[in-house]
Tab-separated table of C-alpha atoms in Angstrom:
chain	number	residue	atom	x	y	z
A	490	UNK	CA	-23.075	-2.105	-17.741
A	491	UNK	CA	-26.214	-2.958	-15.704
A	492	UNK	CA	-28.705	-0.258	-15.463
A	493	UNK	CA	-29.959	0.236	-12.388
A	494	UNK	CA	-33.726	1.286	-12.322
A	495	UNK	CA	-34.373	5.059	-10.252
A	496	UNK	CA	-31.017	5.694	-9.605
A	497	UNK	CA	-31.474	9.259	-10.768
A	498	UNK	CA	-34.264	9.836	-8.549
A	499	UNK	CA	-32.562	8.205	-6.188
A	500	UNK	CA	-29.559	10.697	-6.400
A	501	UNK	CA	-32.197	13.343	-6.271
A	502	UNK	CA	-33.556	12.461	-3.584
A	503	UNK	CA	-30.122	12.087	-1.726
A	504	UNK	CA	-28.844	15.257	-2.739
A	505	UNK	CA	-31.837	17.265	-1.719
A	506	UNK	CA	-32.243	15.288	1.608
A	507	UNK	CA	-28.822	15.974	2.502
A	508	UNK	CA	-28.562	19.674	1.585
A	509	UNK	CA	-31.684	20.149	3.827
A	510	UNK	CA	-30.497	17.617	6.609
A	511	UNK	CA	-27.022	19.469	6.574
A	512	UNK	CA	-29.420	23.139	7.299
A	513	UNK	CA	-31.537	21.297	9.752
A	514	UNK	CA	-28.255	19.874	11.589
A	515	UNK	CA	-27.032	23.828	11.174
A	516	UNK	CA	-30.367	25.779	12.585
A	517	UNK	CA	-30.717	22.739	15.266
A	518	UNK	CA	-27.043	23.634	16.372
A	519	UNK	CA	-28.001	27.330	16.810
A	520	UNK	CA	-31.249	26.713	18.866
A	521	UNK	CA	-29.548	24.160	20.966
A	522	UNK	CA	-26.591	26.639	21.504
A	523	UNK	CA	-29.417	29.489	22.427
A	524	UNK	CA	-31.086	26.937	24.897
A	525	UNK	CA	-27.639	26.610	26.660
A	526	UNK	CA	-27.408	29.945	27.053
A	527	UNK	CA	-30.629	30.845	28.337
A	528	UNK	CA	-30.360	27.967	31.059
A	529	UNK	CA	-26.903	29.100	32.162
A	530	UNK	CA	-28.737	32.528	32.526
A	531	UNK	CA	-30.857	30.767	34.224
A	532	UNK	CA	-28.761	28.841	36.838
A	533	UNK	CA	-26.802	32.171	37.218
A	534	UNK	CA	-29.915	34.198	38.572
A	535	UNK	CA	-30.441	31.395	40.776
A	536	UNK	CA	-27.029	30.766	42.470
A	537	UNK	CA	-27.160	34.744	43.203
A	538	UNK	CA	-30.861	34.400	44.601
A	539	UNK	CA	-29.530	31.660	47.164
A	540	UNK	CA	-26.669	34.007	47.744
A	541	UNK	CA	-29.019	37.010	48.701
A	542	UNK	CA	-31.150	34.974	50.563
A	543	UNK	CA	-28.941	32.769	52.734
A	544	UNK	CA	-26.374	35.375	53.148
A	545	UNK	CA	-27.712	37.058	56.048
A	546	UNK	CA	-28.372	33.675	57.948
A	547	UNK	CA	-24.870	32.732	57.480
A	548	UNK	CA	-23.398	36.055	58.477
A	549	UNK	CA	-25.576	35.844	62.220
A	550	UNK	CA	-24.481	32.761	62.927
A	551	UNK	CA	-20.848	33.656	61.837
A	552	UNK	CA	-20.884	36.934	63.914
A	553	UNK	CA	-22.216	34.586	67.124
A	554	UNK	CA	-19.215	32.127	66.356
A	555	UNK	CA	-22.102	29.205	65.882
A	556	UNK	CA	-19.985	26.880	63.300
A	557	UNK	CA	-22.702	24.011	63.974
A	558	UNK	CA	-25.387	26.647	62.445
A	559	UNK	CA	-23.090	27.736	59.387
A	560	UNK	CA	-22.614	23.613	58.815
A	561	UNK	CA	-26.651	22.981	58.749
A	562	UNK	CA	-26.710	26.281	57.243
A	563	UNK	CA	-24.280	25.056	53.804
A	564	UNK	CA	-25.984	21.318	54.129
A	565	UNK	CA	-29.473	22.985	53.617
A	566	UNK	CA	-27.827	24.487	50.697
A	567	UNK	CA	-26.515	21.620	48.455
A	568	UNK	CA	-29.889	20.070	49.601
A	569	UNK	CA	-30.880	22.263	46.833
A	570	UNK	CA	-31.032	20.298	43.038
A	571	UNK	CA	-28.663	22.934	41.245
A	572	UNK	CA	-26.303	23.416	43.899
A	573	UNK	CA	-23.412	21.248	43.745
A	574	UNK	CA	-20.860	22.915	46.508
A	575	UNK	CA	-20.711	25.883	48.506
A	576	UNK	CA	-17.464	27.644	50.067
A	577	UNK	CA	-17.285	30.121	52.738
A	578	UNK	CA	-14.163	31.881	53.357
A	579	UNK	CA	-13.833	33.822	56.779
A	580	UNK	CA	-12.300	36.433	56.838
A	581	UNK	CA	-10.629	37.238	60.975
A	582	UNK	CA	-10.678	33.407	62.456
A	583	UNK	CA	-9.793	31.123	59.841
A	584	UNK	CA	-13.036	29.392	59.511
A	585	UNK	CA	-13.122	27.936	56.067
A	586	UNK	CA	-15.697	25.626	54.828
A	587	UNK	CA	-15.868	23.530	51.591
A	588	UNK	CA	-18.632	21.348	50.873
A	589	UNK	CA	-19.488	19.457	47.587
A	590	UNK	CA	-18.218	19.019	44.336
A	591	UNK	CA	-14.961	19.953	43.058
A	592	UNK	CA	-15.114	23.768	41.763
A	593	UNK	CA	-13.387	23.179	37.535
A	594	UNK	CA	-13.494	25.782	34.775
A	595	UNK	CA	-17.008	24.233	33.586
A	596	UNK	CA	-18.560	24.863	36.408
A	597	UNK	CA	-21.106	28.434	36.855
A	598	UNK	CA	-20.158	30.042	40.089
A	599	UNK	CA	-21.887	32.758	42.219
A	600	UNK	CA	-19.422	34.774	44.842
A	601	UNK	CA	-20.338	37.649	46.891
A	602	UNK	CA	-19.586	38.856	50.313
A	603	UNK	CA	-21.229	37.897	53.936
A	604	UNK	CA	-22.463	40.736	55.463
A	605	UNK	CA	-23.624	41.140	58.853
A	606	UNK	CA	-25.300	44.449	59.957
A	607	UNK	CA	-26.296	45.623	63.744
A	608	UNK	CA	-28.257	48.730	62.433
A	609	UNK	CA	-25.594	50.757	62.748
A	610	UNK	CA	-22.799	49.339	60.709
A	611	UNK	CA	-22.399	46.819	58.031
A	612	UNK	CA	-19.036	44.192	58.768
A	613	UNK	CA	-17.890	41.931	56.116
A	614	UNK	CA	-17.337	38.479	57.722
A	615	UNK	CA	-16.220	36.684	54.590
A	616	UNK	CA	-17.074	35.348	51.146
A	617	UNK	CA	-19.899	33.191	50.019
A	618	UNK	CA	-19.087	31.212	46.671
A	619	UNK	CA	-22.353	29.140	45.010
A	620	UNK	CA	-21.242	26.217	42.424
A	621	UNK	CA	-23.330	24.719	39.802
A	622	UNK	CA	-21.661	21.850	37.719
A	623	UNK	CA	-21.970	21.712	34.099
A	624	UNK	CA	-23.757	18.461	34.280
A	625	UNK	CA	-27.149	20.301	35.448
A	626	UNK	CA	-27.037	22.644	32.535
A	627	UNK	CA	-26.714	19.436	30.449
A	628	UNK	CA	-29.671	17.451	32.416
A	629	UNK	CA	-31.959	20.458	32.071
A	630	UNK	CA	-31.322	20.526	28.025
A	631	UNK	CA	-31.111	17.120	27.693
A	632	UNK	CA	-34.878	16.442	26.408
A	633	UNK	CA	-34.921	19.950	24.943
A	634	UNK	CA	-31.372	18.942	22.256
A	635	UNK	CA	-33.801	15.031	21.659
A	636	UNK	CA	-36.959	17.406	20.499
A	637	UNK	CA	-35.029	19.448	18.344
A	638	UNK	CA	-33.123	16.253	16.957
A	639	UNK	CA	-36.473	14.513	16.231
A	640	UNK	CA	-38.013	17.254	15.057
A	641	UNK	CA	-35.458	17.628	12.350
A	642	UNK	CA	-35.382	14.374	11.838
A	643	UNK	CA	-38.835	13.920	10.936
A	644	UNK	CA	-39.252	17.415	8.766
A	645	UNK	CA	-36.433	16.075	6.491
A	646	UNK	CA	-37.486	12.623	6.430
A	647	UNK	CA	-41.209	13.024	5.128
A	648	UNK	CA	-39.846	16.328	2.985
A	649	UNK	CA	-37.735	13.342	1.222
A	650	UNK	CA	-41.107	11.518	0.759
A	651	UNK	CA	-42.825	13.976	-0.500
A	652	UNK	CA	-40.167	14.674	-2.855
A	653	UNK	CA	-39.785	10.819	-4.372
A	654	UNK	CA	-43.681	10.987	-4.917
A	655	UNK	CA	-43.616	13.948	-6.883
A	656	UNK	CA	-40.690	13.026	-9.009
A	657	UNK	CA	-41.268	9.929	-9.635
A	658	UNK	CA	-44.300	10.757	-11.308
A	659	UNK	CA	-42.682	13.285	-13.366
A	660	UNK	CA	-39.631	12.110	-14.108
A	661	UNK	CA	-39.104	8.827	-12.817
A	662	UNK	CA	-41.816	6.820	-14.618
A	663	UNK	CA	-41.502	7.898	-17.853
A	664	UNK	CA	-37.357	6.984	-17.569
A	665	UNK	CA	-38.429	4.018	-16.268
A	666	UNK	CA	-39.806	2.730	-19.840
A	667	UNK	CA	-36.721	3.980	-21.181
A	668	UNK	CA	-34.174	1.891	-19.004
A	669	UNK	CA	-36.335	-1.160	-18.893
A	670	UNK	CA	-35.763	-1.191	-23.200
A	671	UNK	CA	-32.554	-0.262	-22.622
A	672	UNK	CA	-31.787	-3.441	-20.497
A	673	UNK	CA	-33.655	-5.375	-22.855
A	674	UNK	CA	-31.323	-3.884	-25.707
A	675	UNK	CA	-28.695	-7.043	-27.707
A	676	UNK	CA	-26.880	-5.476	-30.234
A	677	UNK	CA	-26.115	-8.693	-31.874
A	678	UNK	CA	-29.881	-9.470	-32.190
A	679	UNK	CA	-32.090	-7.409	-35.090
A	680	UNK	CA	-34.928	-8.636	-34.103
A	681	UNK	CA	-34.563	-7.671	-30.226
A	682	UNK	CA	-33.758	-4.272	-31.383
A	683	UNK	CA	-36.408	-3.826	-33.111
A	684	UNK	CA	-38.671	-5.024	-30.093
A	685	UNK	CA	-36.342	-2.068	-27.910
A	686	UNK	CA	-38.107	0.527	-29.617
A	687	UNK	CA	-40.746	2.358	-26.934
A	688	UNK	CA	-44.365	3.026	-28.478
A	689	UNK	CA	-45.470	6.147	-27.686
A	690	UNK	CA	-49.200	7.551	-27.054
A	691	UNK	CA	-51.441	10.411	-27.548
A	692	UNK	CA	-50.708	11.570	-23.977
A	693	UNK	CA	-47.015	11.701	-24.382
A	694	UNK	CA	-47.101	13.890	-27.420
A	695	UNK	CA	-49.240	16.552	-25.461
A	696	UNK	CA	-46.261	17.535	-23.055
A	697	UNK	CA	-43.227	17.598	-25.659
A	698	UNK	CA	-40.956	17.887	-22.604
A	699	UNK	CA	-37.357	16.742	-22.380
A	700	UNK	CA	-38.180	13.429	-21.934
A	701	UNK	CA	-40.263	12.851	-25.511
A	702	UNK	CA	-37.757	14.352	-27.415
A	703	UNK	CA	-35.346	11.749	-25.780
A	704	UNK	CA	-37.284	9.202	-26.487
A	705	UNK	CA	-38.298	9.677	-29.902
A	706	UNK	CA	-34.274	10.211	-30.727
A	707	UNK	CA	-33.725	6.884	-28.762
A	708	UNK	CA	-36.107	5.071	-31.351
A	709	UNK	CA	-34.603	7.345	-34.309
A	710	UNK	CA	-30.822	5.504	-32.999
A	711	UNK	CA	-32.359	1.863	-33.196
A	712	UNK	CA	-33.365	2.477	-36.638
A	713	UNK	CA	-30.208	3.373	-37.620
A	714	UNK	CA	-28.477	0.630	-35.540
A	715	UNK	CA	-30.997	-1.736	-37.104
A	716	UNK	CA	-29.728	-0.418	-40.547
A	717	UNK	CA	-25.703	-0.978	-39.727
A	718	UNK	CA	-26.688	-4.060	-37.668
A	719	UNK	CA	-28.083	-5.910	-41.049
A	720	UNK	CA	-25.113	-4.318	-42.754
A	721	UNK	CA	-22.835	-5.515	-40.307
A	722	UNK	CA	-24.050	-9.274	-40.132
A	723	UNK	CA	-23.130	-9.045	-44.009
A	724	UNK	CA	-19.843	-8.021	-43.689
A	725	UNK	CA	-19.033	-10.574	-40.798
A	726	UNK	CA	-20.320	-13.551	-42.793
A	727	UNK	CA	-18.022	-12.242	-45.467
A	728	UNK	CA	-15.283	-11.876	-43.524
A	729	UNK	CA	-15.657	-14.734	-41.210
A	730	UNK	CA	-15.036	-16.824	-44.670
A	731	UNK	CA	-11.841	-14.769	-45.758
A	732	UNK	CA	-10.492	-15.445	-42.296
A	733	UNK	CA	-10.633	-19.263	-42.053
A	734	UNK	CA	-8.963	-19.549	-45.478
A	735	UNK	CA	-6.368	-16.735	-44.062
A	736	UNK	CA	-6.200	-19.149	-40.879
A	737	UNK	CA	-5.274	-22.300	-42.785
A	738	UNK	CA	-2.525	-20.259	-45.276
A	739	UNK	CA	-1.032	-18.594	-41.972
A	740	UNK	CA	-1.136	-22.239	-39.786
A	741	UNK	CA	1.104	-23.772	-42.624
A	742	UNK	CA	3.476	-20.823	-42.901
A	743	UNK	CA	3.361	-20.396	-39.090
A	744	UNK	CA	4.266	-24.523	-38.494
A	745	UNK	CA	7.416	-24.288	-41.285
A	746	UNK	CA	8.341	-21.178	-39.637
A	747	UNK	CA	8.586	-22.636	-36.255
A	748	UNK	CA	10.743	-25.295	-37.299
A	749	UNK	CA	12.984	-23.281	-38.290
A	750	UNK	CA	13.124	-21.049	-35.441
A	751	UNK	CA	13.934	-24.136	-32.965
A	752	UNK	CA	16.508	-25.170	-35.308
A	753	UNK	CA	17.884	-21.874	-35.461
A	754	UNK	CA	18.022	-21.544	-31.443
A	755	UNK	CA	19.535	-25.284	-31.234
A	756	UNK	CA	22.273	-23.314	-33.669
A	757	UNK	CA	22.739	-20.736	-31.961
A	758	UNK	CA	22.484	-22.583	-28.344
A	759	UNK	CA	25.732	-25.102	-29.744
A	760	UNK	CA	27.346	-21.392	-31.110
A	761	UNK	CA	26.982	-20.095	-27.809
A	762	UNK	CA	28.464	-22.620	-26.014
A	763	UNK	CA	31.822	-23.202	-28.345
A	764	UNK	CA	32.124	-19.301	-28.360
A	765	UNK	CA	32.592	-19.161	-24.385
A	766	UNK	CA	33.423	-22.776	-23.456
A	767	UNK	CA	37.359	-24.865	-24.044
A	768	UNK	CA	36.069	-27.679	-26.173
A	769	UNK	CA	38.405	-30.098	-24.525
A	770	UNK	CA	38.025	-29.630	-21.116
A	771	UNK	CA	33.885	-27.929	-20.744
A	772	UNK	CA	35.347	-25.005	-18.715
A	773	UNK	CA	35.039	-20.990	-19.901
A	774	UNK	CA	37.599	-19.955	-22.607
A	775	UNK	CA	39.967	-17.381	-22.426
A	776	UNK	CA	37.639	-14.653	-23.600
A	777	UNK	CA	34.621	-15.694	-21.871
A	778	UNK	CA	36.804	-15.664	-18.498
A	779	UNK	CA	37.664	-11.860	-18.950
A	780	UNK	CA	34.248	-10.854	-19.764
A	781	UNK	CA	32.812	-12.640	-16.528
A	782	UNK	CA	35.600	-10.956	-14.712
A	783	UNK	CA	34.855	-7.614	-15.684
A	784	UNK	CA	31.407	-8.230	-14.706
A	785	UNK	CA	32.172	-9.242	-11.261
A	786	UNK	CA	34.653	-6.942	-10.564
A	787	UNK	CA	32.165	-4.358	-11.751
A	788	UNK	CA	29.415	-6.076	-9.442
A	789	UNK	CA	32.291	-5.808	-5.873
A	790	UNK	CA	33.045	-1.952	-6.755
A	791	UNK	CA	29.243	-1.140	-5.989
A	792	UNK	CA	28.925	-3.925	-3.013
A	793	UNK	CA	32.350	-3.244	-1.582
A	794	UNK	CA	33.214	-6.685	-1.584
A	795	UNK	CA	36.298	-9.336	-2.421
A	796	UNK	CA	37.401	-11.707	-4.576
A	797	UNK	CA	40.422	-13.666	-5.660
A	798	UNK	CA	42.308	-14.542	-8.609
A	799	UNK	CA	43.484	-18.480	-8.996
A	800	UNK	CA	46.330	-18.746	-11.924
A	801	UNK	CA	46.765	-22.865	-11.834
A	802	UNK	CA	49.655	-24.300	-13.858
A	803	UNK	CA	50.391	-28.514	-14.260
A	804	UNK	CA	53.593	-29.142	-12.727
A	805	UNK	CA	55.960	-31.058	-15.452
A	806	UNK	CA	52.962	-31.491	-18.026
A	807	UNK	CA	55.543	-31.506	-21.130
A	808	UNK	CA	57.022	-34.896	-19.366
A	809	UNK	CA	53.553	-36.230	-19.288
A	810	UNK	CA	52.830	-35.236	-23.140
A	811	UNK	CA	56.751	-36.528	-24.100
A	812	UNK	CA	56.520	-40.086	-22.043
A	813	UNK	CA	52.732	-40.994	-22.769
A	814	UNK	CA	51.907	-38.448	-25.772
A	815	UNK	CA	49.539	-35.833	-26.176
A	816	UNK	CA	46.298	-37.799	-25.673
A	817	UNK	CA	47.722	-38.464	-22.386
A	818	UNK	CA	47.985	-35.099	-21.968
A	819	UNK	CA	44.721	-34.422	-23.028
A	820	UNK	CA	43.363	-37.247	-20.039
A	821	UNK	CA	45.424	-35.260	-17.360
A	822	UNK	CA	43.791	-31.965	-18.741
A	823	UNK	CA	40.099	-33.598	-18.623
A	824	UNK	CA	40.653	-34.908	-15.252
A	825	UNK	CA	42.147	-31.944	-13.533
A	826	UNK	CA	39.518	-29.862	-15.018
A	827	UNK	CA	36.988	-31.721	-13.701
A	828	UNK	CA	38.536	-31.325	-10.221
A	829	UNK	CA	39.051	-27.670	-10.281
A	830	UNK	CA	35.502	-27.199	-11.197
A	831	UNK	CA	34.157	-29.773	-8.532
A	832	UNK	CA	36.387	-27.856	-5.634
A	833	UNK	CA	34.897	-24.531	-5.891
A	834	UNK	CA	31.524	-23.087	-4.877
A	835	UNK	CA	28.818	-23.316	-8.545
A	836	UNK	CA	29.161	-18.830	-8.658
A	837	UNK	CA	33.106	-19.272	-8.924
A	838	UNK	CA	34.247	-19.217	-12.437
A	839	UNK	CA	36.838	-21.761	-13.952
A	840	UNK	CA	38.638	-21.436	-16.964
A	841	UNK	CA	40.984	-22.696	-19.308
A	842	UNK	CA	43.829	-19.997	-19.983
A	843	UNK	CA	45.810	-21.607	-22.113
A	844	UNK	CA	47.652	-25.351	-22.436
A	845	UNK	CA	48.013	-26.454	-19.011
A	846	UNK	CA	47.427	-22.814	-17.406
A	847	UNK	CA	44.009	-22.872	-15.977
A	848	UNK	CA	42.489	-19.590	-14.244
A	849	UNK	CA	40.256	-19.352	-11.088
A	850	UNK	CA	37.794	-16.056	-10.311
A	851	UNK	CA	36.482	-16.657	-6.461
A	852	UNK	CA	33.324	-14.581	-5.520
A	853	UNK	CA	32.794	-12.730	-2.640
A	854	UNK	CA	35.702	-14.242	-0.427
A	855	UNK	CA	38.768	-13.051	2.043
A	856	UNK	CA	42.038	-13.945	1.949
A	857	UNK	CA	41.697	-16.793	4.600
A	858	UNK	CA	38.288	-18.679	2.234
A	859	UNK	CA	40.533	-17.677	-0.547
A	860	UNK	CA	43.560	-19.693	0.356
A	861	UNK	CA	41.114	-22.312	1.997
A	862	UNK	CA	39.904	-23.238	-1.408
A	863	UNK	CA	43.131	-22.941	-3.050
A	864	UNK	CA	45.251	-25.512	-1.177
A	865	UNK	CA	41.925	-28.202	-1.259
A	866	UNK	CA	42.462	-27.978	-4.735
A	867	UNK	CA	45.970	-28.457	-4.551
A	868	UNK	CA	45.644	-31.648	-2.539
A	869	UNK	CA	42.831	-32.992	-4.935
A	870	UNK	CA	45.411	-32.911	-7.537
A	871	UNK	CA	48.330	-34.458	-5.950
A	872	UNK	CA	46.017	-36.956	-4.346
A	873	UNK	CA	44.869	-37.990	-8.250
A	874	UNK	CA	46.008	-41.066	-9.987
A	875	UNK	CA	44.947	-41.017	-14.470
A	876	UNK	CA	44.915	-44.489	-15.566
A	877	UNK	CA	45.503	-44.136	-19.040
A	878	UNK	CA	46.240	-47.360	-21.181
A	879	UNK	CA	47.153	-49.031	-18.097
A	880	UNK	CA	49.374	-46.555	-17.539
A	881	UNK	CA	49.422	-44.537	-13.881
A	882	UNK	CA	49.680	-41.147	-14.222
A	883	UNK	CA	50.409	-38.711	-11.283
A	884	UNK	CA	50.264	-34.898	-11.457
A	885	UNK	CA	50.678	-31.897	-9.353
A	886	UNK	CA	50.162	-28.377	-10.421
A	887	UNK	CA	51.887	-25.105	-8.517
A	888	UNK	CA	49.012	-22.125	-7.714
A	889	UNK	CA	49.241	-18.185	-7.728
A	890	UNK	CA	46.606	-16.289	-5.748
A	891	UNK	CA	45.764	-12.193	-5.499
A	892	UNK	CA	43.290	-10.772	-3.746
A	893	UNK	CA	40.563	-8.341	-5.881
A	894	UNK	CA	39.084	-5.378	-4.099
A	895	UNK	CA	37.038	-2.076	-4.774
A	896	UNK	CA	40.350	-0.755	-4.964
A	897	UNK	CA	41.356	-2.659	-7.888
A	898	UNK	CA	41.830	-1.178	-11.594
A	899	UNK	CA	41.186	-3.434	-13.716
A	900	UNK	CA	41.023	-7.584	-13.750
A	901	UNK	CA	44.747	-7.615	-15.838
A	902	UNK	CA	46.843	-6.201	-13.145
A	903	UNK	CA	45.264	-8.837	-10.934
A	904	UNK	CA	45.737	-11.712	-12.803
A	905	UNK	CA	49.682	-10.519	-13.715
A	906	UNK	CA	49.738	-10.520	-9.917
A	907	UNK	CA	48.803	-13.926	-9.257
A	908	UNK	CA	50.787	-15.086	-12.621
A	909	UNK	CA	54.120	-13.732	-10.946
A	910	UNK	CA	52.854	-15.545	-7.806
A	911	UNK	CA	52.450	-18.972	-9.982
A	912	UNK	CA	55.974	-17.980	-11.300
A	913	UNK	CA	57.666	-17.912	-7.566
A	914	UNK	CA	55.736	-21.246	-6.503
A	915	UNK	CA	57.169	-22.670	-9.514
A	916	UNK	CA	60.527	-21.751	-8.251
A	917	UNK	CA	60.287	-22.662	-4.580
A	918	UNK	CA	59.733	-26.261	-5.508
A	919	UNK	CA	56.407	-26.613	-7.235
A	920	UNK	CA	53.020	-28.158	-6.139
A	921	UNK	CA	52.647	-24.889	-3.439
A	922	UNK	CA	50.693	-22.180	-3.370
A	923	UNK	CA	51.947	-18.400	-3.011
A	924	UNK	CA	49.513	-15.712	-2.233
């Protein structure tokens, strides 16, 4: 781990400057929120200043009906810089004027009464309403909010200096010996160790602070580690030795050992494959047939999905084994095989049953794909010819097909299903298919 030089002081630093930053942002919050007040204060006083004074004015030339003086009259008064509209609301002849900006909820507002007085007795004519918008609040505190800002700004920024100086003379220089012989520090190497160790003066022994005590136990570690390094480079050498005559005993076992693994897989590879697979024909015994089944009937039941059962049976194949003998037979089995498995999709699995009985298992598939794949292998069959010691040799073979749901039980009632099925295409004529 790289050790980077300062970084406590740097952290110091940080964590003081931010603490005080964080109390300056605080106290130069209030002030600013105290200077918005005192301006709105101010603005206030002033809208109801303009009101007292330009009341009376407006009230004359109401009470003389002289709408061209109340118009000059409001114009002089947004000529004013923290006026931004004035409204006068009459009260007897409808006269209603609104000039300026918008009155919203941000705005500061003055309203009082126009009153117009003949010496004898005072008439209300209507309302006066003053409007300052919030923007003229925010122009007159504007450079106020970027002195306080800079001010803080500054106070925290030199404190930080101020700060760094001062500890880095204290603390930071005399770490700073101490990580540069830490960085310096190979474990591996006695000698560097040994130049790791910090020498220590006169001066440093007058303080006794924190720091010497560090130091002097960092020194008191590398003379240990110097001790168990030495001790250690002993061992290793020792060791080292043991290990390549270990090496060369454990290569020779290792290489005998291999061989014998691989020719235990090739073993069990060639048991695997006569365990699940008709030795005659390639295709999935019996057994192997019922424990695919299972498997995919298992695999429908979660994914809701279909599947068929094929039971295939060689029309007449005791003729064929009586006129041209078993090996005959044997070609007819071979090549039929070889067509059952070539018809269907590669997931579909194909099996010998038993003698000339052969049984289908078709993934994933409705009744119509189901019988669409049944009756092309039909046809490939009646459409073969086995040559077999010059000898033509023409087959069919009769098929029984039942559909496998979710529903089903298990894959034996299925396959008795399509086995009675084989049975009645036997018996309507042969080379058919009933489903």
């Amino acid at each position: 781990m790289a050790i980077r030089k300062s970084a406590l002081m740097k952290r110091l630093i940080v964590t003081i400057f931010s603490l005080y930053f964080i109390i300056a942002v605080l106290v130069s919050v209030v002030h600013i929120l105290f200077e918005y007040k005192n301006i709105r204060n101010q603005i206030e006083l002033d809208l109801k200043s303009t009101h007292t004074s330009s009341a009376n004015s407006i009230s004359a030339a109401i009470w003389n009906f002289n709408s061209e003086q109340v118009t000059t009259l409001v114009d002089g008064l947004l000529t004013l810089q923290f006026i931004s509209s004035v409204e006068i609301h009459h009260n007897t002849d409808g006269l209603n004027i609104v000039k300026g900006s918008v009155y919203n909820k941000s705005s500061i507002f003055y309203e009082g009464p126009i009153i117009y007085s003949d010496g004898a007795v005072d008439r209300v004519m209507g309302v006066l309403r003053v409007t300052a918008s919030q923007s003229i609040i925010i122009d007159r505190i504007k450079i106020n909010v970027i002195f306080i800002i800079a001010n803080a700004f500054l106070k925290t920024f030199f404190l930080s200096i101020i700060i760094f100086i001062i500890g880095y003379r204290i603390i930071g220089k005399p770490l700073d010996e101490l990580f540069r012989s830490v960085s310096r520090l190979d474990f591996d190497d006695v000698s560097q160790i040994e130049k790791s160790k910090i020498e220590l003066d006169e001066k440093f022994f007058k303080h006794k602070d924190e720091l010497t005590f560090l130091i002097l136990a960092y020194n008191k570690t590398l003379d240990k580690l110097i001790s168990r390094t030495t001790q250690r480079d002993q061992a290793r050498t020792e060791l080292e030795e043991k290990n390549m005559s270990l090496k060369h005993s454990v290569n020779e076992k290792t290489l005998a050992l291999q061989e014998k693994i691989t020719e235990l897989h090739g073993m069990n590879e060639k048991l695997a494959i006569l365990a699940s697979t008709d030795p005659l024909t390639n295709l999935l015994n019996r057994r192997c047939f019922f424990e695919r089944a299972k498997q995919e009937l298992s695999r429908l039941k979660r994914n809701n999905k279909q599947a068929a059962v094929v039971i295939v049976d060689i029309d007449f194949f005791k003729v064929v084994n009586d006129k041209y003998g078993h090996p005959a037979g044997d070609a007819v089995l071979t090549v039929i095989s070889k067509i059952l498995k070539n018809s269907v999709r590669q997931h579909d699995l194909v099996s010998r049953f038993g003698g000339e009985e052969f049984a289908i298992f078709l993934s994933d598939v409705d009744m119509e794909k189901s019988i669409m794949l049944a009756e092309r292998m039909r046809k490939n069959i009646a459409e073969q010819q086995v040559i077999y010691k010059g000898d033509i040799i023409k087959s069919t073979a009769s098929f029984g097909l039942s559909m496998l749901t979710s529903d089903s039980q298990d894959i034996n009632s299925v396959i008795n299903d399509a086995d009675k099925l084989l049975y009645e295409a036997k018996a309507s004529g042969r080379n058919n298919l009933k489903y």
